[in-house]
Short mmCIF file of C-alpha atoms in Angstrom, two decimals:
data_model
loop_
_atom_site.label_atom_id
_atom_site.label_comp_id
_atom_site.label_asym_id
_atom_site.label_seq_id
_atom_site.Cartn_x
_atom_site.Cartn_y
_atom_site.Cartn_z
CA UNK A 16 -18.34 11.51 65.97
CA UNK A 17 -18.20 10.34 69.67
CA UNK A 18 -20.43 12.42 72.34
CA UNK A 19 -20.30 12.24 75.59
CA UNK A 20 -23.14 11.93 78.50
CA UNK A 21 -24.58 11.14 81.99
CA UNK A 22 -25.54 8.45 82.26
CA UNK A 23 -29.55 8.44 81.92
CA UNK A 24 -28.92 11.84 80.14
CA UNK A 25 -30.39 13.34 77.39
CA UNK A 26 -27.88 16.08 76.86
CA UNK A 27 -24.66 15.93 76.04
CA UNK A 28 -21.33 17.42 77.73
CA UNK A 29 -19.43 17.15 75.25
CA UNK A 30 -19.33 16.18 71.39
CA UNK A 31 -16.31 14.54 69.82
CA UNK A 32 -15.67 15.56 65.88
CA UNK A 33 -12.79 13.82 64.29
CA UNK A 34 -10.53 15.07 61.80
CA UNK A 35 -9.76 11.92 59.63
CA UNK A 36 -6.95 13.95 57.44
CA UNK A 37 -4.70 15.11 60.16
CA UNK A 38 -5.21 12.79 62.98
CA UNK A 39 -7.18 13.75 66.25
CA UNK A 40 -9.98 16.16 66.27
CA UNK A 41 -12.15 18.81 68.25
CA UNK A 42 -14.08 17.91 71.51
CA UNK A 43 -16.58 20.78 71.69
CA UNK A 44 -17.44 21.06 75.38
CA UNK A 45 -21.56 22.39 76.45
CA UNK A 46 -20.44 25.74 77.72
CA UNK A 47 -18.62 26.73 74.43
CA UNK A 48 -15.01 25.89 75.10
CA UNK A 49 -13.32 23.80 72.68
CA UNK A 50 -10.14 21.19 73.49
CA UNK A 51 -8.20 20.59 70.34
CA UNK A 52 -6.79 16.67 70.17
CA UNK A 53 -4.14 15.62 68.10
CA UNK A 54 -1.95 12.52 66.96
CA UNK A 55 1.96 12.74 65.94
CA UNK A 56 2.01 10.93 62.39
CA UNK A 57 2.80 7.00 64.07
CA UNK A 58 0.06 7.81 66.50
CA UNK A 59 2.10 7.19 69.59
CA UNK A 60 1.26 10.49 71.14
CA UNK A 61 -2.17 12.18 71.63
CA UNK A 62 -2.06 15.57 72.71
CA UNK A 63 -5.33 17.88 74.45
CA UNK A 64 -5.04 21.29 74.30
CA UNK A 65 -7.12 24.30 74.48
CA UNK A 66 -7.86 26.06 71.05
CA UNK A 67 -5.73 29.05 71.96
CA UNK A 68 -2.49 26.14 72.03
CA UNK A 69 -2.36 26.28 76.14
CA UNK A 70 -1.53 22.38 76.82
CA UNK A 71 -4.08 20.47 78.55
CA UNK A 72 -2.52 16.66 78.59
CA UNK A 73 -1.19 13.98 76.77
CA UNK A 74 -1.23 10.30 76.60
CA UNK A 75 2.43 8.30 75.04
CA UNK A 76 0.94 4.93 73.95
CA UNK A 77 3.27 2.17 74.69
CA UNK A 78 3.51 -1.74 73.62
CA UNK A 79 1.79 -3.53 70.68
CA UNK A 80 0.45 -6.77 71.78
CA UNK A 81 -0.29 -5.09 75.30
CA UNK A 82 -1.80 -1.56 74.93
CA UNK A 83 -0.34 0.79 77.87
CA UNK A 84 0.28 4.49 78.12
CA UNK A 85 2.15 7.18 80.16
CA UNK A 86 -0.04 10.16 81.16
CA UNK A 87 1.23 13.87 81.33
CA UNK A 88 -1.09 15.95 83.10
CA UNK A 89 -0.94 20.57 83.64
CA UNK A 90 -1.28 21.95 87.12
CA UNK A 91 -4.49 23.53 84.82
CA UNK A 92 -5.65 19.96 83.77
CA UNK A 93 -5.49 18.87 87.17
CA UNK A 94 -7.91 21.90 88.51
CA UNK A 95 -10.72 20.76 86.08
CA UNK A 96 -13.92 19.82 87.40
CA UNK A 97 -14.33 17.58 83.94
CA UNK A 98 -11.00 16.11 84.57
CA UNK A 99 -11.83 12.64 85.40
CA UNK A 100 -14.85 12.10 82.35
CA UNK A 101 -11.66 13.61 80.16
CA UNK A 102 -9.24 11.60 80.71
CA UNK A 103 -11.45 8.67 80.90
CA UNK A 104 -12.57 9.66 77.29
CA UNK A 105 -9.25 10.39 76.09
CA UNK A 106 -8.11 6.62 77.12
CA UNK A 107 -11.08 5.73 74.87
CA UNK A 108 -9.46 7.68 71.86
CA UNK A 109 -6.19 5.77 72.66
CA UNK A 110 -7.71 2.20 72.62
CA UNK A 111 -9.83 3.55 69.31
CA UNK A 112 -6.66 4.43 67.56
CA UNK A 113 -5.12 1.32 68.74
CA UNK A 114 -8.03 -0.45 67.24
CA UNK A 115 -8.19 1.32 63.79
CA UNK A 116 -4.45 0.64 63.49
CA UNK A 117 -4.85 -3.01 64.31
CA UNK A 118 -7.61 -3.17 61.53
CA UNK A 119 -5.15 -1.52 58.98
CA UNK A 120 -2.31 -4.15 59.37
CA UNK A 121 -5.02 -6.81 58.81
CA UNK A 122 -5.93 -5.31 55.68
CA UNK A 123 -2.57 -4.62 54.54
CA UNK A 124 -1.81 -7.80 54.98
#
């Protein structure tokens, strides 16, 4: 569970749930709307999109040693007011995957 705040805030704008069995998970926003988030099976490609399926954006992670991603953003993404704390967040989820997957190979190992 992630959430998300102002800095100096009490409250939060947003709370991050994660869905350990199927990859990703659901970022429940303050006013009520919920963004659903989720990972293709090698966890290359993160995907945000409104409960009701409408796409949002999507990050395609790139390199091993050196973490890097493309972005794909909506004309709707773009008109959020939340857009920038998003995608800021959603980069965290990428380099928190990236971690967790990093931890696994040392285990495996």
């Amino acid at each position: 569970r992630a959430t998300v705040r102002r800095e100096g805030a009490d409250t939060d704008l947003a709370v991050f749930e994660h869905n350990t069995w199927s990859g990703g998970g659901t970022l429940a926003l303050a006013d009520g709307r919920a963004i659903n988030i989720s990972t293709n099976f090698w966890q290359s490609r993160i995907e945000w999109q409104w409960q009701d399926g409408r796409p949002l954006f999507g990050y395609e992670t790139e390199g091993f040693m050196r973490l890097g991603a493309s972005l794909e953003l909506t004309p709707e993404a773009a008109a959020l007011p939340e857009l920038l704390w998003l995608l800021s967040f959603g980069w965290y989820l990428v380099v928190m995957i990236q971690h967790d997957q990093a931890t696994q190979a040392v285990v495996i190992s």
